[in-house]
Amino acid sequence: MSKYEAGHHHNGSEKYETGYDQGQSEQMQHFEVDASPHMAAEQEGLKRDLRLRHMIMIAISGTIGTGLFLTSGGTIATAGPGGALLAYALVGLWLVFVCQAIGEIATLLPLPGAFNAWGARVFDEAFSFQMTYMYAINWLLTIPAELSASAIIVQYWLPEDSSFPPWVVPLIIIVVMVAINMAGVRAYGELEYWFSILKVLTIIIFIICAILVDAGLVGQKVKYGMAAWHVEGAPFKGGFLGFVKTLVSVGYAYGGSEMTGVTAAESRNPHKHVPRAVNTVLLRIAFFYIISIFLLGSIIRNDDPKLDNAEGTAAAAPFTIVFTMAGMNAAANYMNAVVFTSVFSAINSDFYVSTRMLLSLARNGWAHKQIGYTNARGVPVVALAIVTACSCLSLITIFVGSGVVFSWFVSIIGSIIFQSWILILFLHFRFRYCWAKQGRSVSDLPYRSWGYPYGNIIASVIGVCCIVATCYLSVINPPKNPGPGASEDDITAYHKARDSYAQNLLGAWFPWVCSALLYFGYKFVRKTKLVKAEEADLDTGRFIPTESDKQDINKKGPFWKSLVE
């Protein structure tokens, strides 16, 4: 039986149902969630210090970073404007229903392990074990990916013959991250709020500039219209394979949108905050991603060498190209600064989620119990120390080459994200089945996902097709050795193709092989059994709103007010 995460009753003021027995409470680190803004700051456990404005801005743009600002042009260069737009639209549709599934369960059960903890409740403890470890691995790998990106970005401001060590900036970022995370979840929320505002303003300015450039009203006064959709190779460059090649990088760009499920555990009022946050995901996808990709594909030709951004710099990023075309000569410096703050923001989120996943592992008995220790500020300090150590080890990879490290990690992280999303949908199906088998009404849920079950079915079909297509692409067309007597150019091309093949193969299959080993290994050792639907624990850790919370939930007002509350 899994040691579920839950809140202890504290002087009658705690708002969580608990399923702990005395034996479990002795084995586990005390987990107490500060559910009231009037509770003492010295209370042990996680602190519910995230306000509505934090939750909404984190959901809208908390993890927007290198995936959109630096690599989005590569999708157009690979698949053409139509292929890139289709990839972002399909994966975005999949994500909308994933976030709806997260919203429904996280509103009811705001656990530190989020969706990763649900598996032990409704399906199998081994399933939750492997899912939590894989999600932790995802974020622990994302940290070196973003640190590598930070090293690339800073190089733009350095002279070509600079001897400045590439590891200095990432090391400074790690130190700052430790300081922020030690300050507590409120500091994390505030920083993400202001960084998100900067990113939102940048994208809004970009969209306005792009529309003016496309209409020929600024810059070179050339009316582009949809001309870039009719050049050679467009709109679907590379056909089906070109489209499939972009899926993983699109997944990486969207990655982190599911974070709302994790932040729910430290939200002041999950019944109000989580639904509002997940419902902004559609706005984020439609406004930030779809419109941006459409405008980029309409202005910049898919055969423009600058679009691929092989060096991974903000100076050659597609957003910068459009700003420059609009006559903004300082665009490169501005975008470099924005991308750097975006990476900083993303690493901040990486640290936050990684520590909460390690906390969840400890609270469930899947890692040493001391990892679940939290200080008076609600900070899992031991988990933070482990994440910091892993981050420092990642500095070694920078010497391999920041660009190389970043591209390899994108492949692996994108595939793990796809795996997490499809498993979340599966657990949502299972949750609804258990809910019905226990004779509970759907109307009793504090939040109900849109269009269930049809939305989940559509999203599952899209997800399975994306995963199968990615795995298929990774094994076809292995590179052929040019053999003796080959020219130097042929040998160089072979080495490049071989590295690309290995990268795609590892990225596509690593999550599934690793998950299988974790799942069957745990099942063999612990002899776990499938949870019967009638016996599924759907109450431990459940958020029980007070009268004050209910009044807050029912309070109506314009959307803009929720951004400043």
CSV table of C-alpha atoms in Angstrom, one decimal, residues 214-382:
chain,number,residue,atom,x,y,z
A,214,ASP,CA,3.9,41.3,-42.9
A,215,ALA,CA,1.5,44.1,-44.1
A,216,GLY,CA,4.5,46.2,-45.3
A,217,LEU,CA,3.8,49.1,-43.0
A,218,VAL,CA,7.2,49.2,-41.2
A,219,GLY,CA,10.8,48.2,-42.0
A,220,GLN,CA,11.5,47.6,-45.7
A,221,LYS,CA,7.9,48.4,-46.6
A,222,VAL,CA,7.6,45.1,-48.4
A,223,LYS,CA,4.2,43.4,-48.2
A,224,TYR,CA,4.9,39.7,-47.5
A,225,GLY,CA,1.3,38.4,-47.0
A,226,MET,CA,1.3,34.6,-47.5
A,227,ALA,CA,4.1,34.6,-50.1
A,228,ALA,CA,6.4,32.5,-47.9
A,229,TRP,CA,3.8,29.7,-48.0
A,230,HIS,CA,4.2,29.4,-51.7
A,231,VAL,CA,8.0,29.1,-52.1
A,232,GLU,CA,9.7,25.9,-53.0
A,233,GLY,CA,9.1,23.2,-50.3
A,234,ALA,CA,6.3,25.1,-48.7
A,235,PRO,CA,3.9,24.8,-47.1
A,236,PHE,CA,4.7,21.2,-46.0
A,237,LYS,CA,8.4,20.9,-46.5
A,238,GLY,CA,9.7,17.4,-46.3
A,239,GLY,CA,6.2,15.9,-46.3
A,240,PHE,CA,5.1,13.6,-43.6
A,241,LEU,CA,8.7,12.9,-42.4
A,242,GLY,CA,9.4,16.6,-42.1
A,243,PHE,CA,6.3,17.0,-40.0
A,244,VAL,CA,7.2,14.1,-37.7
A,245,LYS,CA,10.8,15.4,-37.2
A,246,THR,CA,9.4,18.5,-35.5
A,247,LEU,CA,7.1,16.7,-33.0
A,248,VAL,CA,9.7,16.2,-30.2
A,249,SER,CA,11.0,19.8,-30.4
A,250,VAL,CA,7.3,21.0,-30.3
A,251,GLY,CA,6.8,18.9,-27.2
A,252,TYR,CA,9.8,20.4,-25.6
A,253,ALA,CA,8.5,23.9,-26.4
A,254,TYR,CA,5.2,23.1,-24.7
A,255,GLY,CA,6.8,21.2,-21.8
A,256,GLY,CA,6.0,22.4,-18.3
A,257,SER,CA,2.4,23.4,-19.1
A,258,GLU,CA,1.3,20.5,-16.9
A,259,MET,CA,3.1,22.2,-13.9
A,260,THR,CA,-0.3,23.5,-12.6
A,261,GLY,CA,-0.8,20.0,-11.1
A,262,VAL,CA,2.4,20.4,-9.1
A,263,THR,CA,1.8,24.0,-7.9
A,264,ALA,CA,-1.7,23.0,-6.8
A,265,ALA,CA,-0.2,21.5,-3.6
A,266,GLU,CA,1.0,25.0,-2.6
A,267,SER,CA,-2.0,27.0,-3.8
A,268,ARG,CA,-4.0,28.9,-1.2
A,269,ASN,CA,-7.3,27.8,-2.7
A,270,PRO,CA,-7.0,24.9,-5.2
A,271,HIS,CA,-10.7,24.8,-5.8
A,272,LYS,CA,-10.5,28.3,-7.3
A,273,HIS,CA,-6.9,28.7,-8.5
A,274,VAL,CA,-6.4,25.4,-10.3
A,275,PRO,CA,-9.4,25.6,-12.7
A,276,ARG,CA,-8.6,29.3,-13.5
A,277,ALA,CA,-5.0,28.3,-14.2
A,278,VAL,CA,-5.7,25.3,-16.5
A,279,ASN,CA,-8.3,27.2,-18.4
A,280,THR,CA,-5.6,29.7,-19.5
A,281,VAL,CA,-3.7,27.0,-21.3
A,282,LEU,CA,-5.9,27.3,-24.4
A,283,LEU,CA,-5.2,31.0,-24.4
A,284,ARG,CA,-1.4,30.4,-24.1
A,285,ILE,CA,-1.4,27.9,-27.0
A,286,ALA,CA,-3.6,29.9,-29.3
A,287,PHE,CA,-2.1,33.3,-28.7
A,288,PHE,CA,1.5,32.7,-27.9
A,289,TYR,CA,2.4,29.6,-30.0
A,290,ILE,CA,-0.1,29.3,-32.9
A,291,ILE,CA,-0.1,33.0,-33.8
A,292,SER,CA,3.6,33.3,-33.4
A,293,ILE,CA,4.4,30.3,-35.6
A,294,PHE,CA,1.9,31.5,-38.3
A,295,LEU,CA,3.5,34.9,-38.4
A,296,LEU,CA,7.0,33.6,-38.5
A,297,GLY,CA,6.2,31.2,-41.3
A,298,SER,CA,4.5,34.0,-43.3
A,299,ILE,CA,7.4,36.4,-43.0
A,300,ILE,CA,10.5,34.3,-43.1
A,301,ARG,CA,11.0,31.7,-45.9
A,302,ASN,CA,11.6,28.2,-44.8
A,303,ASP,CA,14.8,28.0,-46.8
A,304,ASP,CA,16.3,31.1,-45.1
A,305,PRO,CA,19.6,29.8,-43.5
A,306,LYS,CA,19.1,32.1,-40.5
A,307,LEU,CA,15.8,30.3,-39.6
A,308,ASP,CA,17.5,27.1,-38.6
A,309,ASN,CA,19.5,28.9,-35.9
A,310,ALA,CA,22.2,26.2,-35.8
A,311,GLU,CA,24.2,28.2,-33.3
A,312,GLY,CA,21.3,28.5,-30.9
A,313,THR,CA,21.8,32.2,-30.3
A,314,ALA,CA,19.2,34.9,-29.7
A,315,ALA,CA,20.9,37.0,-32.4
A,316,ALA,CA,19.9,34.5,-35.0
A,317,ALA,CA,16.6,33.6,-33.4
A,318,PRO,CA,13.4,34.0,-35.6
A,319,PHE,CA,11.9,36.5,-33.2
A,320,THR,CA,15.0,38.7,-33.5
A,321,ILE,CA,14.9,38.5,-37.3
A,322,VAL,CA,11.4,39.9,-37.3
A,323,PHE,CA,12.3,42.7,-34.9
A,324,THR,CA,15.2,43.6,-37.1
A,325,MET,CA,13.0,43.6,-40.2
A,326,ALA,CA,10.7,46.0,-38.3
A,327,GLY,CA,13.6,48.4,-37.9
A,328,MET,CA,14.4,47.7,-34.3
A,329,ASN,CA,18.2,47.8,-34.5
A,330,ALA,CA,18.6,46.9,-30.8
A,331,ALA,CA,16.4,43.9,-31.3
A,332,ALA,CA,19.2,41.3,-30.9
A,333,ASN,CA,20.3,42.8,-27.6
A,334,TYR,CA,16.8,43.0,-26.3
A,335,MET,CA,15.9,39.4,-27.4
A,336,ASN,CA,19.1,38.1,-25.9
A,337,ALA,CA,18.2,39.7,-22.6
A,338,VAL,CA,14.6,38.3,-22.8
A,339,VAL,CA,15.8,34.8,-23.7
A,340,PHE,CA,18.3,34.9,-20.8
A,341,THR,CA,15.6,35.9,-18.3
A,342,SER,CA,13.4,33.2,-19.8
A,343,VAL,CA,16.1,30.6,-19.3
A,344,PHE,CA,16.6,31.9,-15.7
A,345,SER,CA,12.8,31.6,-15.2
A,346,ALA,CA,12.7,28.1,-16.6
A,347,ILE,CA,15.6,26.9,-14.4
A,348,ASN,CA,13.7,28.4,-11.4
A,349,SER,CA,10.7,26.2,-12.4
A,350,ASP,CA,13.1,23.2,-12.9
A,351,PHE,CA,14.4,23.5,-9.4
A,352,TYR,CA,10.9,23.9,-8.0
A,353,VAL,CA,9.4,20.9,-9.7
A,354,SER,CA,12.5,18.7,-9.2
A,355,THR,CA,12.5,19.2,-5.5
A,356,ARG,CA,8.7,18.5,-5.2
A,357,MET,CA,9.1,15.3,-7.2
A,358,LEU,CA,11.9,14.1,-4.8
A,359,LEU,CA,9.7,15.1,-1.9
A,360,SER,CA,6.9,13.0,-3.3
A,361,LEU,CA,9.2,10.0,-3.8
A,362,ALA,CA,10.2,10.3,-0.1
A,363,ARG,CA,6.7,10.8,1.2
A,364,ASN,CA,5.6,7.7,-0.6
A,365,GLY,CA,8.5,5.6,0.7
A,366,TRP,CA,10.2,5.3,-2.7
A,367,ALA,CA,13.3,7.3,-1.6
A,368,HIS,CA,15.0,7.9,1.7
A,369,LYS,CA,12.6,9.5,4.2
A,370,GLN,CA,15.0,12.3,5.0
A,371,ILE,CA,14.6,13.6,1.4
A,372,GLY,CA,11.0,14.6,2.5
A,373,TYR,CA,12.2,16.9,5.3
A,374,THR,CA,11.0,20.5,5.1
A,375,ASN,CA,12.2,23.5,7.0
A,376,ALA,CA,10.1,26.2,8.7
A,377,ARG,CA,9.6,28.0,5.3
A,378,GLY,CA,8.2,24.8,3.7
A,379,VAL,CA,11.3,24.2,1.7
A,380,PRO,CA,12.4,20.6,1.1
A,381,VAL,CA,16.0,21.3,1.9
A,382,VAL,CA,17.5,17.8,1.4
